[in-house]
Amino acid sequence: MNAVVSAPVIKGRLGILAGRGDYPVLVARAARELAHNPYIFAIKEEADQDWSDYDTALVGIGDLSTFIQIVRREGIGAVVMAGGISRRPGIRDIRPTWTALKSAPQALRALLSGGDDRILRAAMQMLERHDIRVLGAHEIAPDLLGQSGPLGDRCPDQSDRADIAAATQAAIALGRLDVGQGAVAVGGRVVALEGLEGTDAMLSRVAGLRAQGRLRARSRGVLVKLCKPGQELRADLPAIGPATVRNAQAAGLSGIGIEAGRSLVLDRAEVIAEANRLGLFVTGLDLPSAGNSA
């Protein structure tokens, strides 16, 4: 079952580093429900939502100098990272502060050469060097966390559970390499692993394999998304939304498994409605935490 997440006490104003998708909007709305007035740092070439109703600045993906100037001006004491990022910072994107150059040179190098989790840890380290508290989005919007057990009308059957077991083991192994968080198993066999292209592109590959006759028509299959072993839980939690359900159905899958309490369900009501409409299950998986926690 999900742990109860209490609202964090924040000293100063809350900032949200916003990437692509609806996720940052959901976090911003939840922050307002907690009586915060969040300041939005919309990441250039990534943020794609209308932020006209919020105090907002457009910042480059590696422009720490401008970011810190705004933080000081606005009295921001804590930040949340939310939303997708399609590209990594390049050397021309990095605009460090003197504090970062002096106290966190290894973190700066990690921003340019690390895997996803290493990059996120490096970014958090630099923010904390400037006395900025980094919160997980689920601390502001705990209702986004996936619960244990089925979310909709359908439950996995015996064949689905075998696929869940296979995809779970594959996702854990993949996560140890800091590459991706998802895997697809069909007929008890792993057929796809999530890479840098993301979940939707992986599901598109599975749909292509099925269209080519590479997958047995009678074997549907399951998508599983998990935290990486040892993952930093304050950013990049595995997430699904209505589009994930539709793409899973297009790939011929019977359902989706997510890690209960450590994955996000965006637009939960629509996820459930789409799963019920398309005849898929969405279920939260209770997994041992040993070896899979930050």
mmCIF file of C-alpha atoms in Angstrom:
data_model
loop_
_atom_site.group_PDB
_atom_site.id
_atom_site.type_symbol
_atom_site.label_atom_id
_atom_site.label_comp_id
_atom_site.label_asym_id
_atom_site.label_seq_id
_atom_site.Cartn_x
_atom_site.Cartn_y
_atom_site.Cartn_z
ATOM 1 C CA MET A 1 0.000 0.000 0.000
ATOM 2 C CA ASN A 2 1.093 3.580 -0.510
ATOM 3 C CA ALA A 3 2.789 5.360 2.349
ATOM 4 C CA VAL A 4 1.070 8.503 3.570
ATOM 5 C CA VAL A 5 2.950 11.508 2.245
ATOM 6 C CA SER A 6 2.589 14.653 4.350
ATOM 7 C CA ALA A 7 2.927 18.104 2.783
ATOM 8 C CA PRO A 8 6.488 19.395 3.267
ATOM 9 C CA VAL A 9 7.172 22.584 5.184
ATOM 10 C CA ILE A 10 8.814 24.978 2.734
ATOM 11 C CA LYS A 11 10.882 27.965 3.784
ATOM 12 C CA GLY A 12 10.445 30.632 1.136
ATOM 13 C CA ARG A 13 8.698 30.345 -2.203
ATOM 14 C CA LEU A 14 8.339 27.121 -4.187
ATOM 15 C CA GLY A 15 9.859 26.891 -7.669
ATOM 16 C CA ILE A 16 8.941 24.339 -10.333
ATOM 17 C CA LEU A 17 11.426 23.379 -13.045
ATOM 18 C CA ALA A 18 8.988 22.557 -15.843
ATOM 19 C CA GLY A 19 9.700 20.325 -18.804
ATOM 20 C CA ARG A 20 7.319 18.804 -21.345
ATOM 21 C CA GLY A 21 3.832 17.453 -20.787
ATOM 22 C CA ASP A 22 0.995 17.855 -18.316
ATOM 23 C CA TYR A 23 2.981 16.667 -15.303
ATOM 24 C CA PRO A 24 4.346 20.116 -14.283
ATOM 25 C CA VAL A 25 0.854 21.606 -14.591
ATOM 26 C CA LEU A 26 -0.574 18.977 -12.242
ATOM 27 C CA VAL A 27 2.185 19.709 -9.720
ATOM 28 C CA ALA A 28 1.626 23.467 -9.989
ATOM 29 C CA ARG A 29 -2.118 23.034 -9.370
ATOM 30 C CA ALA A 30 -1.420 20.827 -6.369
ATOM 31 C CA ALA A 31 0.983 23.444 -5.019
ATOM 32 C CA ARG A 32 -1.729 26.075 -5.227
ATOM 33 C CA GLU A 33 -4.092 23.782 -3.364
ATOM 34 C CA LEU A 34 -1.477 23.767 -0.587
ATOM 35 C CA ALA A 35 -1.610 27.587 -0.618
ATOM 36 C CA HIS A 36 1.727 28.016 -2.397
ATOM 37 C CA ASN A 37 2.326 30.545 -5.159
ATOM 38 C CA PRO A 38 4.747 28.555 -7.318
ATOM 39 C CA TYR A 39 7.252 30.237 -9.604
ATOM 40 C CA ILE A 40 7.642 28.399 -12.899
ATOM 41 C CA PHE A 41 11.045 27.944 -14.534
ATOM 42 C CA ALA A 42 9.973 26.905 -18.038
ATOM 43 C CA ILE A 43 12.874 25.092 -19.682
ATOM 44 C CA LYS A 44 13.669 26.425 -23.149
ATOM 45 C CA GLU A 45 12.752 24.112 -26.037
ATOM 46 C CA GLU A 46 11.099 21.708 -23.571
ATOM 47 C CA ALA A 47 8.217 23.333 -21.665
ATOM 48 C CA ASP A 48 5.091 23.167 -23.824
ATOM 49 C CA GLN A 49 2.287 24.292 -21.519
ATOM 50 C CA ASP A 50 0.513 27.629 -21.052
ATOM 51 C CA TRP A 51 2.032 29.237 -17.968
ATOM 52 C CA SER A 52 0.404 32.651 -18.428
ATOM 53 C CA ASP A 53 -1.455 32.299 -15.113
ATOM 54 C CA TYR A 54 1.819 31.913 -13.162
ATOM 55 C CA ASP A 55 4.947 33.946 -12.528
ATOM 56 C CA THR A 56 7.285 32.449 -15.098
ATOM 57 C CA ALA A 57 10.779 32.707 -16.540
ATOM 58 C CA LEU A 58 12.162 30.905 -19.577
ATOM 59 C CA VAL A 59 15.575 29.404 -18.720
ATOM 60 C CA GLY A 60 18.081 27.351 -20.656
ATOM 61 C CA ILE A 61 18.582 23.716 -19.695
ATOM 62 C CA GLY A 62 22.052 24.347 -18.207
ATOM 63 C CA ASP A 63 21.766 28.039 -17.327
ATOM 64 C CA LEU A 64 22.400 27.778 -13.593
ATOM 65 C CA SER A 65 23.577 31.391 -13.391
ATOM 66 C CA THR A 66 20.247 32.880 -14.551
ATOM 67 C CA PHE A 67 18.315 30.368 -12.489
ATOM 68 C CA ILE A 68 20.143 31.326 -9.265
ATOM 69 C CA GLN A 69 19.633 35.038 -9.948
ATOM 70 C CA ILE A 70 15.869 34.487 -10.152
ATOM 71 C CA VAL A 71 15.892 32.233 -7.084
ATOM 72 C CA ARG A 72 17.530 34.974 -5.032
ATOM 73 C CA ARG A 73 15.234 37.679 -6.403
ATOM 74 C CA GLU A 74 12.039 35.700 -5.772
ATOM 75 C CA GLY A 75 13.044 34.277 -2.389
ATOM 76 C CA ILE A 76 12.709 30.681 -3.566
ATOM 77 C CA GLY A 77 13.706 28.150 -0.937
ATOM 78 C CA ALA A 78 12.686 24.870 -2.555
ATOM 79 C CA VAL A 79 12.254 23.526 -6.075
ATOM 80 C CA VAL A 80 10.528 20.602 -7.734
ATOM 81 C CA MET A 81 11.563 19.026 -11.048
ATOM 82 C CA ALA A 82 8.668 17.894 -13.225
ATOM 83 C CA GLY A 83 8.134 17.101 -16.882
ATOM 84 C CA GLY A 84 9.988 15.478 -19.729
ATOM 85 C CA ILE A 85 13.369 16.555 -21.081
ATOM 86 C CA SER A 86 14.151 15.391 -24.608
ATOM 87 C CA ARG A 87 17.791 16.367 -24.772
ATOM 88 C CA ARG A 88 20.831 16.562 -22.538
ATOM 89 C CA PRO A 89 22.773 19.754 -21.885
ATOM 90 C CA GLY A 90 25.752 20.381 -24.136
ATOM 91 C CA ILE A 91 28.882 22.284 -23.285
ATOM 92 C CA ARG A 92 27.427 25.466 -24.834
ATOM 93 C CA ASP A 93 24.325 25.180 -22.631
ATOM 94 C CA ILE A 94 26.218 25.206 -19.332
ATOM 95 C CA ARG A 95 26.353 28.579 -17.588
ATOM 96 C CA PRO A 96 27.608 27.747 -14.088
ATOM 97 C CA THR A 97 27.932 29.927 -11.031
ATOM 98 C CA TRP A 98 31.205 30.481 -9.227
ATOM 99 C CA THR A 99 29.872 28.373 -6.352
ATOM 100 C CA ALA A 100 29.240 25.448 -8.703
ATOM 101 C CA LEU A 101 32.669 25.761 -10.324
ATOM 102 C CA LYS A 102 34.375 25.894 -6.944
ATOM 103 C CA SER A 103 32.410 23.318 -4.952
ATOM 104 C CA ALA A 104 30.849 20.895 -7.430
ATOM 105 C CA PRO A 105 33.138 20.419 -10.466
ATOM 106 C CA GLN A 106 32.368 16.692 -10.611
ATOM 107 C CA ALA A 107 28.654 17.454 -10.765
ATOM 108 C CA LEU A 108 29.252 19.752 -13.727
ATOM 109 C CA ARG A 109 31.091 16.967 -15.543
ATOM 110 C CA ALA A 110 28.259 14.539 -14.766
ATOM 111 C CA LEU A 111 25.780 16.913 -16.420
ATOM 112 C CA LEU A 112 27.626 16.429 -19.694
ATOM 113 C CA SER A 113 28.456 12.729 -19.585
ATOM 114 C CA GLY A 114 26.242 10.862 -17.112
ATOM 115 C CA GLY A 115 23.226 8.635 -17.465
ATOM 116 C CA ASP A 116 19.795 10.026 -16.655
ATOM 117 C CA ASP A 117 19.916 9.339 -12.920
ATOM 118 C CA ARG A 118 23.501 10.569 -12.638
ATOM 119 C CA ILE A 119 22.571 13.809 -14.423
ATOM 120 C CA LEU A 120 19.615 14.374 -12.093
ATOM 121 C CA ARG A 121 21.741 13.723 -9.017
ATOM 122 C CA ALA A 122 24.356 16.182 -10.308
ATOM 123 C CA ALA A 123 21.709 18.851 -10.904
ATOM 124 C CA MET A 124 20.338 18.372 -7.398
ATOM 125 C CA GLN A 125 23.800 18.520 -5.892
ATOM 126 C CA MET A 126 24.444 21.893 -7.523
ATOM 127 C CA LEU A 127 21.100 23.272 -6.337
ATOM 128 C CA GLU A 128 21.781 22.105 -2.793
ATOM 129 C CA ARG A 129 25.212 23.768 -2.912
ATOM 130 C CA HIS A 130 23.247 27.008 -3.289
ATOM 131 C CA ASP A 131 21.090 26.166 -0.236
ATOM 132 C CA ILE A 132 18.051 25.302 -2.338
ATOM 133 C CA ARG A 133 15.999 22.398 -1.071
ATOM 134 C CA VAL A 134 15.019 19.868 -3.741
ATOM 135 C CA LEU A 135 11.639 18.173 -3.260
ATOM 136 C CA GLY A 136 10.032 15.282 -5.054
ATOM 137 C CA ALA A 137 6.938 16.202 -7.049
ATOM 138 C CA HIS A 138 5.064 13.472 -5.190
ATOM 139 C CA GLU A 139 5.653 15.413 -1.963
ATOM 140 C CA ILE A 140 3.621 18.280 -3.415
ATOM 141 C CA ALA A 141 1.138 16.101 -5.334
ATOM 142 C CA PRO A 142 0.920 12.743 -3.484
ATOM 143 C CA ASP A 143 -2.348 11.887 -5.248
ATOM 144 C CA LEU A 144 -0.311 11.260 -8.396
ATOM 145 C CA LEU A 145 1.357 8.206 -6.850
ATOM 146 C CA GLY A 146 0.158 4.864 -8.168
ATOM 147 C CA GLN A 147 -1.616 2.642 -5.662
ATOM 148 C CA SER A 148 -1.287 -1.063 -5.038
ATOM 149 C CA GLY A 149 -3.551 -3.349 -7.053
ATOM 150 C CA PRO A 150 -5.795 -2.721 -10.068
ATOM 151 C CA LEU A 151 -6.877 0.806 -10.942
ATOM 152 C CA GLY A 152 -9.704 -0.147 -13.297
ATOM 153 C CA ASP A 153 -12.132 -2.968 -13.969
ATOM 154 C CA ARG A 154 -9.682 -5.555 -15.279
ATOM 155 C CA CYS A 155 -7.120 -7.591 -13.350
ATOM 156 C CA PRO A 156 -4.147 -9.511 -14.757
ATOM 157 C CA ASP A 157 -4.760 -13.222 -15.362
ATOM 158 C CA GLN A 158 -2.250 -16.048 -14.956
ATOM 159 C CA SER A 159 -0.639 -15.429 -18.349
ATOM 160 C CA ASP A 160 -0.386 -11.705 -17.615
ATOM 161 C CA ARG A 161 1.281 -12.408 -14.276
ATOM 162 C CA ALA A 162 3.954 -14.470 -16.035
ATOM 163 C CA ASP A 163 4.595 -11.554 -18.389
ATOM 164 C CA ILE A 164 4.687 -9.155 -15.434
ATOM 165 C CA ALA A 165 7.327 -11.323 -13.743
ATOM 166 C CA ALA A 166 9.501 -11.442 -16.879
ATOM 167 C CA ALA A 167 9.186 -7.735 -17.632
ATOM 168 C CA THR A 168 9.860 -6.848 -13.981
ATOM 169 C CA GLN A 169 13.168 -8.710 -13.955
ATOM 170 C CA ALA A 170 14.146 -7.086 -17.251
ATOM 171 C CA ALA A 171 13.232 -3.596 -16.038
ATOM 172 C CA ILE A 172 15.292 -4.060 -12.873
ATOM 173 C CA ALA A 173 18.317 -5.228 -14.892
ATOM 174 C CA LEU A 174 17.904 -2.335 -17.321
ATOM 175 C CA GLY A 175 17.595 0.150 -14.474
ATOM 176 C CA ARG A 176 20.900 -0.980 -12.993
ATOM 177 C CA LEU A 177 22.514 0.279 -16.199
ATOM 178 C CA ASP A 178 20.802 3.695 -15.746
ATOM 179 C CA VAL A 179 19.262 3.423 -19.216
ATOM 180 C CA GLY A 180 15.483 3.141 -18.856
ATOM 181 C CA GLN A 181 12.626 2.170 -16.573
ATOM 182 C CA GLY A 182 10.357 -0.003 -18.710
ATOM 183 C CA ALA A 183 10.193 -3.382 -20.408
ATOM 184 C CA VAL A 184 7.625 -5.338 -22.400
ATOM 185 C CA ALA A 185 7.162 -9.094 -22.166
ATOM 186 C CA VAL A 186 4.978 -11.165 -24.492
ATOM 187 C CA GLY A 187 4.325 -14.858 -23.876
ATOM 188 C CA GLY A 188 6.773 -14.857 -20.960
ATOM 189 C CA ARG A 189 9.585 -13.511 -23.179
ATOM 190 C CA VAL A 190 11.057 -10.016 -23.011
ATOM 191 C CA VAL A 191 10.624 -8.355 -26.416
ATOM 192 C CA ALA A 192 11.468 -4.683 -25.795
ATOM 193 C CA LEU A 193 13.463 -2.518 -23.398
ATOM 194 C CA GLU A 194 13.033 1.207 -22.914
ATOM 195 C CA GLY A 195 15.932 3.295 -24.153
ATOM 196 C CA LEU A 196 16.582 7.012 -24.289
ATOM 197 C CA GLU A 197 13.682 7.403 -26.717
ATOM 198 C CA GLY A 198 11.147 6.716 -23.945
ATOM 199 C CA THR A 199 8.135 4.524 -23.307
ATOM 200 C CA ASP A 200 5.926 5.651 -26.183
ATOM 201 C CA ALA A 201 8.647 4.965 -28.752
ATOM 202 C CA MET A 202 9.266 1.530 -27.215
ATOM 203 C CA LEU A 203 5.557 0.710 -27.499
ATOM 204 C CA SER A 204 5.635 1.885 -31.111
ATOM 205 C CA ARG A 205 8.441 -0.608 -31.768
ATOM 206 C CA VAL A 206 6.355 -3.385 -30.229
ATOM 207 C CA ALA A 207 3.411 -2.394 -32.428
ATOM 208 C CA GLY A 208 5.733 -2.618 -35.426
ATOM 209 C CA LEU A 209 6.926 -6.079 -34.426
ATOM 210 C CA ARG A 210 3.336 -7.228 -34.107
ATOM 211 C CA ALA A 211 2.394 -5.746 -37.494
ATOM 212 C CA GLN A 212 5.332 -7.623 -39.059
ATOM 213 C CA GLY A 213 4.137 -10.892 -37.571
ATOM 214 C CA ARG A 214 7.180 -11.141 -35.279
ATOM 215 C CA LEU A 215 4.921 -11.612 -32.239
ATOM 216 C CA ARG A 216 2.296 -14.307 -31.905
ATOM 217 C CA ALA A 217 -1.180 -12.883 -32.379
ATOM 218 C CA ARG A 218 -2.618 -14.860 -29.459
ATOM 219 C CA SER A 219 0.046 -13.620 -27.027
ATOM 220 C CA ARG A 220 -0.781 -10.112 -25.915
ATOM 221 C CA GLY A 221 1.847 -9.065 -23.366
ATOM 222 C CA VAL A 222 2.461 -6.523 -20.606
ATOM 223 C CA LEU A 223 4.346 -3.253 -20.116
ATOM 224 C CA VAL A 224 6.066 -2.859 -16.726
ATOM 225 C CA LYS A 225 7.565 0.418 -15.475
ATOM 226 C CA LEU A 226 9.704 0.550 -12.313
ATOM 227 C CA CYS A 227 12.106 2.807 -10.497
ATOM 228 C CA LYS A 228 15.726 2.071 -11.270
ATOM 229 C CA PRO A 229 17.581 0.301 -8.438
ATOM 230 C CA GLY A 230 19.006 2.997 -6.190
ATOM 231 C CA GLN A 231 17.202 5.719 -8.151
ATOM 232 C CA GLU A 232 17.008 9.265 -6.837
ATOM 233 C CA LEU A 233 13.300 9.459 -5.989
ATOM 234 C CA ARG A 234 12.977 13.239 -6.103
ATOM 235 C CA ALA A 235 12.944 13.298 -9.906
ATOM 236 C CA ASP A 236 12.060 11.139 -12.892
ATOM 237 C CA LEU A 237 9.745 8.680 -11.172
ATOM 238 C CA PRO A 238 8.232 6.248 -13.691
ATOM 239 C CA ALA A 239 5.013 7.703 -15.050
ATOM 240 C CA ILE A 240 2.072 6.666 -17.179
ATOM 241 C CA GLY A 241 -0.819 8.655 -18.586
ATOM 242 C CA PRO A 242 -3.773 8.146 -20.919
ATOM 243 C CA ALA A 243 -1.478 8.103 -23.961
ATOM 244 C CA THR A 244 0.483 5.215 -22.409
ATOM 245 C CA VAL A 245 -2.716 3.189 -22.164
ATOM 246 C CA ARG A 246 -3.662 3.940 -25.773
ATOM 247 C CA ASN A 247 -0.167 3.102 -27.021
ATOM 248 C CA ALA A 248 -0.145 -0.159 -25.047
ATOM 249 C CA GLN A 249 -3.440 -1.119 -26.680
ATOM 250 C CA ALA A 250 -2.056 -0.207 -30.120
ATOM 251 C CA ALA A 251 0.887 -2.517 -29.393
ATOM 252 C CA GLY A 252 -1.547 -5.355 -28.698
ATOM 253 C CA LEU A 253 -0.771 -5.546 -24.973
ATOM 254 C CA SER A 254 -3.241 -6.669 -22.332
ATOM 255 C CA GLY A 255 -2.116 -4.287 -19.616
ATOM 256 C CA ILE A 256 0.389 -2.211 -17.683
ATOM 257 C CA GLY A 257 2.128 -2.809 -14.363
ATOM 258 C CA ILE A 258 3.663 0.052 -12.379
ATOM 259 C CA GLU A 259 5.539 0.108 -9.094
ATOM 260 C CA ALA A 260 3.069 0.960 -6.343
ATOM 261 C CA GLY A 261 3.974 4.043 -4.321
ATOM 262 C CA ARG A 262 6.995 4.833 -6.529
ATOM 263 C CA SER A 263 5.364 5.557 -9.877
ATOM 264 C CA LEU A 264 3.088 8.327 -11.097
ATOM 265 C CA VAL A 265 -0.340 8.072 -12.699
ATOM 266 C CA LEU A 266 -1.008 11.301 -14.569
ATOM 267 C CA ASP A 267 -4.675 12.147 -15.211
ATOM 268 C CA ARG A 268 -5.739 9.139 -13.140
ATOM 269 C CA ALA A 269 -9.453 9.364 -13.985
ATOM 270 C CA GLU A 270 -8.748 9.367 -17.716
ATOM 271 C CA VAL A 271 -6.192 6.554 -17.363
ATOM 272 C CA ILE A 272 -8.834 4.403 -15.683
ATOM 273 C CA ALA A 273 -11.505 5.391 -18.208
ATOM 274 C CA GLU A 274 -9.249 4.594 -21.162
ATOM 275 C CA ALA A 275 -8.127 1.288 -19.662
ATOM 276 C CA ASN A 276 -11.752 0.262 -19.094
ATOM 277 C CA ARG A 277 -12.784 1.402 -22.573
ATOM 278 C CA LEU A 278 -9.954 -0.478 -24.282
ATOM 279 C CA GLY A 279 -10.148 -3.566 -22.081
ATOM 280 C CA LEU A 280 -6.687 -3.234 -20.545
ATOM 281 C CA PHE A 281 -5.644 -3.608 -16.932
ATOM 282 C CA VAL A 282 -3.481 -1.106 -15.056
ATOM 283 C CA THR A 283 -2.159 -2.446 -11.792
ATOM 284 C CA GLY A 284 0.208 -1.313 -9.049
ATOM 285 C CA LEU A 285 2.923 -3.825 -8.175
ATOM 286 C CA ASP A 286 4.202 -4.270 -4.620
ATOM 287 C CA LEU A 287 7.920 -5.006 -4.960
ATOM 288 C CA PRO A 288 10.589 -5.672 -2.334
ATOM 289 C CA SER A 289 12.408 -2.423 -1.629
ATOM 290 C CA ALA A 290 15.775 -4.085 -1.004
ATOM 291 C CA GLY A 291 18.205 -3.059 -3.692
ATOM 292 C CA ASN A 292 15.658 -0.767 -5.325
ATOM 293 C CA SER A 293 15.594 2.365 -3.242
ATOM 294 C CA ALA A 294 17.470 5.618 -3.159
#
